[in-house]
CSV table of C-alpha atoms and ligand atoms in Angstrom, one decimal:
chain,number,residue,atom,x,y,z
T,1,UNK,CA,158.4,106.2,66.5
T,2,UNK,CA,160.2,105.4,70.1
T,3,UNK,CA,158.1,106.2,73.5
T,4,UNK,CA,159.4,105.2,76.6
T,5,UNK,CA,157.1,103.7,79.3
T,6,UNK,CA,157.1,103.9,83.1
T,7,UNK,CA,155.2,101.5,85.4
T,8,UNK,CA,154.7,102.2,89.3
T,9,UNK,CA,151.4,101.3,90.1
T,10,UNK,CA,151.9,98.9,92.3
T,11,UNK,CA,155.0,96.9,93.3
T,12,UNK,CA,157.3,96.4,90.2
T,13,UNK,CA,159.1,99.8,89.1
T,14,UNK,CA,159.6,99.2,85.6
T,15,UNK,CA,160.4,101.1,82.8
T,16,UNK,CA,160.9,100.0,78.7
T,17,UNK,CA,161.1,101.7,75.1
T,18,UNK,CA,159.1,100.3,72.3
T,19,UNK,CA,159.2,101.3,68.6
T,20,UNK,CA,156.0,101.5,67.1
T,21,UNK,CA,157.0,98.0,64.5
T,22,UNK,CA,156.3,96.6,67.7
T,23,UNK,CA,159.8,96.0,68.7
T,24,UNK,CA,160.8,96.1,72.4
T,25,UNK,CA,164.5,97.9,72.3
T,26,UNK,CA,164.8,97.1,76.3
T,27,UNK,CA,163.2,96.9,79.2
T,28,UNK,CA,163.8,96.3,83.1
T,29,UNK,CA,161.5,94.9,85.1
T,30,UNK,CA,162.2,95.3,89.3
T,31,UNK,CA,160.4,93.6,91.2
T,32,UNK,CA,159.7,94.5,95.2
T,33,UNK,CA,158.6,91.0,96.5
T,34,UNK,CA,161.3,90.7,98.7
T,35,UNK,CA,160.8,93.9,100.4
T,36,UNK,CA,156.8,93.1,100.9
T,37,UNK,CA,157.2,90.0,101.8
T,38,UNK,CA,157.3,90.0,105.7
T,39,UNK,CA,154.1,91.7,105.3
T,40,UNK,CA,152.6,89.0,103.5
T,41,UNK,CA,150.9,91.9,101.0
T,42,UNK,CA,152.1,95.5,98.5
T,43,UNK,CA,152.3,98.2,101.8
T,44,UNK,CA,151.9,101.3,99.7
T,45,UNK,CA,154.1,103.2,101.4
T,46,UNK,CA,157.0,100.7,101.1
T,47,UNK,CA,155.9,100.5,97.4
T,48,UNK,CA,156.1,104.0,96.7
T,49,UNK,CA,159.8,104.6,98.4
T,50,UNK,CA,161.0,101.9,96.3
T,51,UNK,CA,159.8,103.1,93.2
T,52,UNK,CA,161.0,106.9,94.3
T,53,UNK,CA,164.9,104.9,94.8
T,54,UNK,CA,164.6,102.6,91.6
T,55,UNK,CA,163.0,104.6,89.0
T,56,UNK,CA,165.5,107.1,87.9
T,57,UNK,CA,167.9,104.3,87.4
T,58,UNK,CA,165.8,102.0,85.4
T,59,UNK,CA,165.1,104.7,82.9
T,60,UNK,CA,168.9,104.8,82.6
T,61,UNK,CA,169.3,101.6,82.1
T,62,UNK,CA,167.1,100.9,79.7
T,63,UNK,CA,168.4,104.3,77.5
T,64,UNK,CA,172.0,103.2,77.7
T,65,UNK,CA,170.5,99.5,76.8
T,66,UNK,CA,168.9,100.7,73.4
T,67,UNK,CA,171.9,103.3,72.9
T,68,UNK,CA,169.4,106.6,72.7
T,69,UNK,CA,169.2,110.1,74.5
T,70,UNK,CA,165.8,112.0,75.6
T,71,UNK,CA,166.3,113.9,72.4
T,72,UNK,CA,165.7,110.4,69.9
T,73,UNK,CA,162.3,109.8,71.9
T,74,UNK,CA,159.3,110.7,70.4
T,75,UNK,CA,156.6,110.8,73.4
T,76,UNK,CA,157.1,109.7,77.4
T,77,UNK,CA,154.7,107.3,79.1
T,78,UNK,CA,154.0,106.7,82.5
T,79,UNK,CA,151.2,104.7,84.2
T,80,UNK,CA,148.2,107.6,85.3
T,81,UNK,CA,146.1,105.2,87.5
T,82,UNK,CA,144.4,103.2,88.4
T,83,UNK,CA,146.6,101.6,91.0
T,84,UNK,CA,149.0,102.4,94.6
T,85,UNK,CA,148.8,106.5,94.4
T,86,UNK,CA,152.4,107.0,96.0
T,87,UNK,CA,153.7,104.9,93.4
T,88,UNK,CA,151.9,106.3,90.6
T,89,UNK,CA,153.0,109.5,91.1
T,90,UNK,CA,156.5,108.5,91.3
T,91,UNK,CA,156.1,107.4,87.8
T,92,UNK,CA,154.2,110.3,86.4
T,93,UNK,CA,156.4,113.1,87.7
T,94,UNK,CA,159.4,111.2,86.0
T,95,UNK,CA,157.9,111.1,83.1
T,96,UNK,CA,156.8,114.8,82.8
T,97,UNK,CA,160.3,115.8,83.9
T,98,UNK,CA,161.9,114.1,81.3
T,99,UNK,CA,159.1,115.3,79.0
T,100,UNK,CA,159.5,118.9,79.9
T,101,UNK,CA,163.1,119.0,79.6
T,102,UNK,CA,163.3,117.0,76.4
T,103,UNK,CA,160.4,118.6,75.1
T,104,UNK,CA,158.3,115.4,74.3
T,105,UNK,CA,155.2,115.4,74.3
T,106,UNK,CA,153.8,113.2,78.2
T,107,UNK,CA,151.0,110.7,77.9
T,108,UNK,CA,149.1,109.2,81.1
T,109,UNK,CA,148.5,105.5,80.5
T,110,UNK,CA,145.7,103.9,82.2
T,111,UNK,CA,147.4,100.9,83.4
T,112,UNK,CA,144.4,98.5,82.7
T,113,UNK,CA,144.8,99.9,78.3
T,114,UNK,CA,148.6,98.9,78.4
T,115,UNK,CA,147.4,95.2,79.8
T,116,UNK,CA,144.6,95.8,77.1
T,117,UNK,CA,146.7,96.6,74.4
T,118,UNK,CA,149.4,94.6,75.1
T,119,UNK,CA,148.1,91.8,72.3
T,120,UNK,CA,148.5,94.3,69.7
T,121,UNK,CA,152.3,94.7,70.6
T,122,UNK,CA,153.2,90.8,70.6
T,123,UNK,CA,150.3,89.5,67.6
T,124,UNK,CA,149.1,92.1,65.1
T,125,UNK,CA,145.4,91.4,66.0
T,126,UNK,CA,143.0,94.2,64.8
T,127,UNK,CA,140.1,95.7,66.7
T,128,UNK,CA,137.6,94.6,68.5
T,129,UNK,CA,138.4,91.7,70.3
T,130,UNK,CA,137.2,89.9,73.9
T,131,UNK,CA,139.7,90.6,77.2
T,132,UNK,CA,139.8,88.5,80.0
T,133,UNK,CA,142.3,90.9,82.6
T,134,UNK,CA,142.8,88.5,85.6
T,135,UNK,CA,145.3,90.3,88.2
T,136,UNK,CA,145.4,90.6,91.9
T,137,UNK,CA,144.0,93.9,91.8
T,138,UNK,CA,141.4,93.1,89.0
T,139,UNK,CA,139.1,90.7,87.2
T,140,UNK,CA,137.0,91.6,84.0
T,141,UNK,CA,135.5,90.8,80.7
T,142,UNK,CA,136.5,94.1,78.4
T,143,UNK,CA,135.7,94.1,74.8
T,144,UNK,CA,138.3,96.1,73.5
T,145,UNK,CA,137.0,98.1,70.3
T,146,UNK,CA,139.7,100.5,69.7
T,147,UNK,CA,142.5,102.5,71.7
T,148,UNK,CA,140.2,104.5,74.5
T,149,UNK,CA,137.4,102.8,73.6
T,150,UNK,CA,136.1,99.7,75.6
T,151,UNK,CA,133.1,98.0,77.4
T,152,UNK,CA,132.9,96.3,80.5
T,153,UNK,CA,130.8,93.2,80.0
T,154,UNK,CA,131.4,92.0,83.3
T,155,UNK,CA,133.5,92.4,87.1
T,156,UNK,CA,134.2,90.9,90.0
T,157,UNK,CA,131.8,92.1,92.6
T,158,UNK,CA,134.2,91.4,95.5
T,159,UNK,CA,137.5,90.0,95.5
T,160,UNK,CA,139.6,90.1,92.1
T,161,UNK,CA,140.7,86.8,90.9
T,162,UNK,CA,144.6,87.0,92.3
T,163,UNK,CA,143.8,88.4,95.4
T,164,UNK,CA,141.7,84.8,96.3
T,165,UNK,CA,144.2,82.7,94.8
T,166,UNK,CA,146.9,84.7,97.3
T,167,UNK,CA,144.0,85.0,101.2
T,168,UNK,CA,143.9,81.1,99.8
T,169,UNK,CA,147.9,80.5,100.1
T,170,UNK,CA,147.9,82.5,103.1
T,171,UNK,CA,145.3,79.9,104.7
T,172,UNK,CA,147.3,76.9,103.7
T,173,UNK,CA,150.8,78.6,105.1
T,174,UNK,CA,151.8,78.3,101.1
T,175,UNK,CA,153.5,81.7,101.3
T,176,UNK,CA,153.6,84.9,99.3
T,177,UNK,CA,153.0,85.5,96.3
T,178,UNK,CA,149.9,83.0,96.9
T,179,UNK,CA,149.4,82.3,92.9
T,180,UNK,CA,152.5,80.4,91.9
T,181,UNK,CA,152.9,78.4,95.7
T,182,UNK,CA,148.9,77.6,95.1
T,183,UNK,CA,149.6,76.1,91.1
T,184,UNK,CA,152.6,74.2,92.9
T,185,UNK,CA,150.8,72.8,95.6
T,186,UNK,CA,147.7,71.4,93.4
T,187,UNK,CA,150.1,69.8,90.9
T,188,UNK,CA,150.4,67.0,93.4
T,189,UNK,CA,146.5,67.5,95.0
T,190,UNK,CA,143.1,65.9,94.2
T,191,UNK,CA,140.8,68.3,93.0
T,192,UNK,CA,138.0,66.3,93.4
T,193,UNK,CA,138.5,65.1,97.2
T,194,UNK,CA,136.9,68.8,98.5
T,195,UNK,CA,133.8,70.1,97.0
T,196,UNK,CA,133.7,73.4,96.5
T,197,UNK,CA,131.3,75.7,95.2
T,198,UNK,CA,131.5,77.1,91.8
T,199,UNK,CA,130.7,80.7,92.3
T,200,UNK,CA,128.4,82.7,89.8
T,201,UNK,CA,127.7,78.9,88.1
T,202,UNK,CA,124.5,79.7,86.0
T,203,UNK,CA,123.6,83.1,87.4
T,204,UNK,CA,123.1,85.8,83.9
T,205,UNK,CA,125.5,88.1,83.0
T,206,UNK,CA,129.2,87.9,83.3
T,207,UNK,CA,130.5,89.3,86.9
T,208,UNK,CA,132.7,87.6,89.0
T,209,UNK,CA,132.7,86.4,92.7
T,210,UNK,CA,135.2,85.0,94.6
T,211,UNK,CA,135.0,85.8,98.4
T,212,UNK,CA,132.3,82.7,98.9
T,213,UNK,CA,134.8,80.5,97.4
T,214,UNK,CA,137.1,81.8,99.7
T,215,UNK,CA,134.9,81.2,103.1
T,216,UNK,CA,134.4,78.0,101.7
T,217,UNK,CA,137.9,77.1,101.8
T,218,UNK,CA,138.3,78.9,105.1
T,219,UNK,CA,135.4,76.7,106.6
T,220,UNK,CA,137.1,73.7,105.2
T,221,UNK,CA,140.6,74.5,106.4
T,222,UNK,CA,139.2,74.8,109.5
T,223,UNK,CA,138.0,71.7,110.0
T,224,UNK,CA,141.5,69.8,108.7
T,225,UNK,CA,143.7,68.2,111.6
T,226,UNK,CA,146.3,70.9,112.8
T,227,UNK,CA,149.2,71.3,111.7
T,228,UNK,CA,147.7,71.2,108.3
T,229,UNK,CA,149.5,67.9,106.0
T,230,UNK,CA,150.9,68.5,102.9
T,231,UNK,CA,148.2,66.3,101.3
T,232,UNK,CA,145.1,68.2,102.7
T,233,UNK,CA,146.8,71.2,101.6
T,234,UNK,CA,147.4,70.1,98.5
T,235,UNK,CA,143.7,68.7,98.0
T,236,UNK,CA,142.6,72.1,99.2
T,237,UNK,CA,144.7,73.6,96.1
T,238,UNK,CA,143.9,72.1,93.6
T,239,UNK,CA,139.9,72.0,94.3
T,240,UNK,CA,140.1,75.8,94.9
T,241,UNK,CA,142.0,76.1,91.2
T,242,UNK,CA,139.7,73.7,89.8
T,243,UNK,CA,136.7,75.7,91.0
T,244,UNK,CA,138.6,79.2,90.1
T,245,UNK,CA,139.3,77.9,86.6
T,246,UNK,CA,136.0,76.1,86.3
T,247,UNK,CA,134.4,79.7,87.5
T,248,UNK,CA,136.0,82.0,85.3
T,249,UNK,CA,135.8,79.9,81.6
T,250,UNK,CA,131.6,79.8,82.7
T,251,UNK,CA,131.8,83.6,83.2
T,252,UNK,CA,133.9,84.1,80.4
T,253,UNK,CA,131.6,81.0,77.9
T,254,UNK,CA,128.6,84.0,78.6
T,255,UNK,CA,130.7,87.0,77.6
T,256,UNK,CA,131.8,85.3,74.3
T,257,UNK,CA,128.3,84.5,73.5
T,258,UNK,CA,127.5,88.4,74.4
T,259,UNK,CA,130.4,89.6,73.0
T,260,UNK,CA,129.9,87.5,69.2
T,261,UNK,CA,126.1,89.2,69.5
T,262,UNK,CA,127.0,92.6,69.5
T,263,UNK,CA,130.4,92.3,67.5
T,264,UNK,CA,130.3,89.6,65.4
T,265,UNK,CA,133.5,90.0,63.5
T,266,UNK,CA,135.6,90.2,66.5
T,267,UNK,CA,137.7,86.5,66.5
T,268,UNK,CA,140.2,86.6,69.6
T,269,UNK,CA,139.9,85.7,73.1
T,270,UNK,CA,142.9,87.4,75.0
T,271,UNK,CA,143.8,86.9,78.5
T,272,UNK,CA,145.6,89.1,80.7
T,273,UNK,CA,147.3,90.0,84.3
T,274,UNK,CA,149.6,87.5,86.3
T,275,UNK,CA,146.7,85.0,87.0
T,276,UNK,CA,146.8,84.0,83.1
T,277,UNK,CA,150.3,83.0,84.4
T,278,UNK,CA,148.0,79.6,85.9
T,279,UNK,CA,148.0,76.8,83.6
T,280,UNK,CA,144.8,75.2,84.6
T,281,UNK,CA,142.7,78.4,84.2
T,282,UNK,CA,144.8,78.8,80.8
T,283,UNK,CA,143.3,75.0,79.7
T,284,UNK,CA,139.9,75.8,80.4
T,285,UNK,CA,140.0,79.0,78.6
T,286,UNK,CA,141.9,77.2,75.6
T,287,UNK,CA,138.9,74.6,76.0
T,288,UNK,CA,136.3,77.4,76.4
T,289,UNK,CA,137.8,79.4,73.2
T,290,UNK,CA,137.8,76.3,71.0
T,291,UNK,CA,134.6,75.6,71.7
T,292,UNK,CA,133.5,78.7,70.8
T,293,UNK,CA,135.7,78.9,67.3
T,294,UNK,CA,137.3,81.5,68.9
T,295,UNK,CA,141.2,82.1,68.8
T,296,UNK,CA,142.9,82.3,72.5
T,297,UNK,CA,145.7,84.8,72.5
T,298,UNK,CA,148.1,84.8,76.0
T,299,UNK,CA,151.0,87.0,75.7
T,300,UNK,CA,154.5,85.8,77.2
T,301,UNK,CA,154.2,85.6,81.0
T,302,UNK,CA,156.7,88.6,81.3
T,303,UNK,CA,154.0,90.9,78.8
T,304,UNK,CA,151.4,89.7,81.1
T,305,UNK,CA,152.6,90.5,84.3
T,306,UNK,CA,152.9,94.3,85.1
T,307,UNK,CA,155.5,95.7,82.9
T,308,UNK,CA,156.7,98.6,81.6
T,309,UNK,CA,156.4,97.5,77.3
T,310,UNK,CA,153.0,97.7,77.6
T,311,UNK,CA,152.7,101.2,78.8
T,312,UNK,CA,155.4,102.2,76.1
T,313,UNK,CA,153.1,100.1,73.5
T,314,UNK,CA,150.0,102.4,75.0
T,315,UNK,CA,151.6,105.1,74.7
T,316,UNK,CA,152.4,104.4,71.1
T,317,UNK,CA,149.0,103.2,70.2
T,318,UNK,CA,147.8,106.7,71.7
T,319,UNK,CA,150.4,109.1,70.2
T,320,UNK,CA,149.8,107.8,67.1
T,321,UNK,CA,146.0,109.3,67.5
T,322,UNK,CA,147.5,112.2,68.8
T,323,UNK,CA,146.2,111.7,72.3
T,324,UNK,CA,148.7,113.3,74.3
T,325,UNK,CA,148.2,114.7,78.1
T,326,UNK,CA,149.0,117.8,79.6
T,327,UNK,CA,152.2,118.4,82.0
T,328,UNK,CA,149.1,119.3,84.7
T,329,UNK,CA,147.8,115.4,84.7
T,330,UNK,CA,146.9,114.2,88.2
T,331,UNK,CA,147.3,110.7,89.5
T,332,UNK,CA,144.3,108.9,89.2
T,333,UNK,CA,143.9,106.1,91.9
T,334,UNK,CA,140.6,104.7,90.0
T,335,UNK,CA,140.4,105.1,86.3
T,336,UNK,CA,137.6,102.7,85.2
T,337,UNK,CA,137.9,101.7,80.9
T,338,UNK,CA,134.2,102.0,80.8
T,339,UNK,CA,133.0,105.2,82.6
T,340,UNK,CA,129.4,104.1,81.3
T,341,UNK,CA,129.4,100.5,82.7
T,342,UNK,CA,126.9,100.2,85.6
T,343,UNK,CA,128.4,100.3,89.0
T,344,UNK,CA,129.5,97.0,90.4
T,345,UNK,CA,128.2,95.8,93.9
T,346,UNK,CA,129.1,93.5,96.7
T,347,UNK,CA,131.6,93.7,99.6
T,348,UNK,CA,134.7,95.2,99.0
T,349,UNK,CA,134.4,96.4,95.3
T,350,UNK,CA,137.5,98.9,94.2
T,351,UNK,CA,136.3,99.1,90.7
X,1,KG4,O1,149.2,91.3,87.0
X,1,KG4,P1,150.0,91.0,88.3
X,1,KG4,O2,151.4,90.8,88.2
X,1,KG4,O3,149.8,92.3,89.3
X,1,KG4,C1,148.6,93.0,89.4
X,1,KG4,O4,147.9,92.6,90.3
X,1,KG4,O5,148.5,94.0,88.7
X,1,KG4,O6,149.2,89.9,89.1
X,1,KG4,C2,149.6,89.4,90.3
X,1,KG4,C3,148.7,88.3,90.8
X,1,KG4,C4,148.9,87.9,92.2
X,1,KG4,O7,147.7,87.9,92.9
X,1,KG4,C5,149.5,86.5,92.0
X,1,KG4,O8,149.2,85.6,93.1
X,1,KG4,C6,148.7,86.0,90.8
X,1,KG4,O9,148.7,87.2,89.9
X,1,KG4,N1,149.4,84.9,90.1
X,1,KG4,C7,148.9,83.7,89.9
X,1,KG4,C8,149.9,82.9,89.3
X,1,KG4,N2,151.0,83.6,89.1
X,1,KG4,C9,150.7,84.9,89.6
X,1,KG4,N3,147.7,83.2,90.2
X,1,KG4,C10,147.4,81.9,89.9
X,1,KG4,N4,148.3,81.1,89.4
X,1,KG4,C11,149.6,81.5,89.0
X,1,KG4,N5,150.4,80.7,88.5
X,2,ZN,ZN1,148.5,95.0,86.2
């Protein structure tokens, strides 16, 4: 079984093919930093012209990679939601079109699944097992019980995970994207010179917080000497990562102890989105894990990034249930996992 897979949800136009022995036959990955970057943030509209310009060659690419027509494909997959709605719809009506005129079946990935599933394609690791997504667009504790089936243990009720780790680099001057120039920065900093709060510390359950944290480095920042030194900004990024990293394995200690209670034969921690890319919040979760007897699964940076081999892979997992979509799918700019999982609050909540 091939599927192809198409990702446009936010600013990398991707596109991959998968067979379902979990090989990935090629993939392209383009990524639209550059153009975003005078804006110091994804503009949607930008995003979705570049996808609209990119797409149609990617797919190309990749076919003439593997050596295969429309006609060897088994099913098409493209990103439904959640995510940038210009750009998913770029990548959905590609994939019907190629679909309808190859006569494959389409399926609409939610984007959050292919991150989900993406342990599946690179460990064979059976179901359920504990998630940890950390992206710039989200942050949550998923136990993942089967394709379409998940629960949402716990959210960020304000700012995801990424999206502090890049308002943070903005404040510093450290540049965009803010995640990578942040991890540089502390390398060299001293996490303990600043204290900063560690957000959620102790409260029940397992959401997240992060726009405290933030202030608190705002306030802090504030009072450095201007122009800000390289050591002060370095002190200030390595005690914001210390208290993100510190944060999230406390959040996600609680969900393993929720998650072991209600699904006790469930043995994996897996981490997800292009904050698992940091290697001091990928310590503490190694440390929380193995405290836990838990195994910690991270995927290759590139599988956890946005990419298209995880929507192919979601597509696969889904075809093979026979859960196709009709060529009338709309875009779906929010598509929670857990439909059933309580509403989250605070200031600025998207999911
Ligand atoms: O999963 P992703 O590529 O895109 C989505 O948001 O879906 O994640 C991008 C986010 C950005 O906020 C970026 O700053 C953050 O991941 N990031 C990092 C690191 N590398 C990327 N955050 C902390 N440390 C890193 N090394
Ligand atoms: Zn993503």
């Amino acid at each position: 079984m091939i599927v192809l897979g198409i990702e446009t949800s936010c600013d990398e136009t991707a596109a991959a093919l998968v067979r379902d022995d979990r090989a990935i036959l090629a993939e392209l990955v383009l990524s639209q930093l550059e153009e975003h970057r005078p804006f110091g943030g994804v503009v949607p509209e930008i995003a979705a012209r570049s996808h609209l310009e990119h797409v149609d060659r990617l797919v190309a690419g990749v076919m003439a990679r593997a050596g295969l027509s429309f006609a060897e494909l088994d099913a098409v997959a493209a990103t439904g939601g959640p995510g940038l709605i210009g750009g998913v719809m770029v990548g959905v009506m590609t994939a019907k079109a190629i679909a309808l005129v190859a006569g494959k079946p389409f399926l609409a990935v939610n984007h959050l699944e292919g991150h989900a599933l993406t342990a599946r394609l690179t460990e064979s690791i059976a179901f359920p097992y504990l998630l940890l997504l950390v992206s710039g667009g989200h942050c949550q504790l998923l136990a993942v019980l089967g394709v379409g089936a998940y629960r949402r243990l716990g959210t960020t009720i304000d700012d995801a995970a990424g999206e502090a780790f890049d308002k943070v680099a903005k404040m510093l001057g450290l540049g965009y994207p803010g995640g990578p120039a942040v991890q540089r920065a502390a390398q060299t900093g001293d996490p303990a010179r600043f204290a900063l709060p560690r957000p959620m510390k102790g409260r029940p359950g397992c959401d997240f917080s992060f726009s405290g944290l933030k202030n608190a480095v705002r306030l802090l920042v504030e009072g450095l000497p201007r122009p800000l030194g390289e050591r002060d900004a370095a002190d200030v990024a390595a005690g914001f990562q210390a208290a993100v990293a510190e944060s999230v394995a406390e959040r996600t200690r609680r969900a393993i102890a929720l998650f072991r209670e209600r699904w006790p034969e469930g043995r994996h921690l897996v981490v997800a989105g292009g904050v698992a890319a940091n290697t001091a919040l990928r310590q503490a979760l190694t440390a929380t894990a193995a405290e836990a007897g838990m195994e910690f699964l991270a995927p290759p940076l590139a599988l956890c990034t946005d990419n298209a081999a995880m929507i192919a892979w979601a597509g696969i997992e889904r075809l093979r249930l026979c859960l196709t979509d009709p060529l009338d799918f709309a875009p779906r700019p929010r598509w929670p996992l857990d439909p059933g999982a309580p509403k989250a609050r605070g200031a600025g909540v998207k999911a």
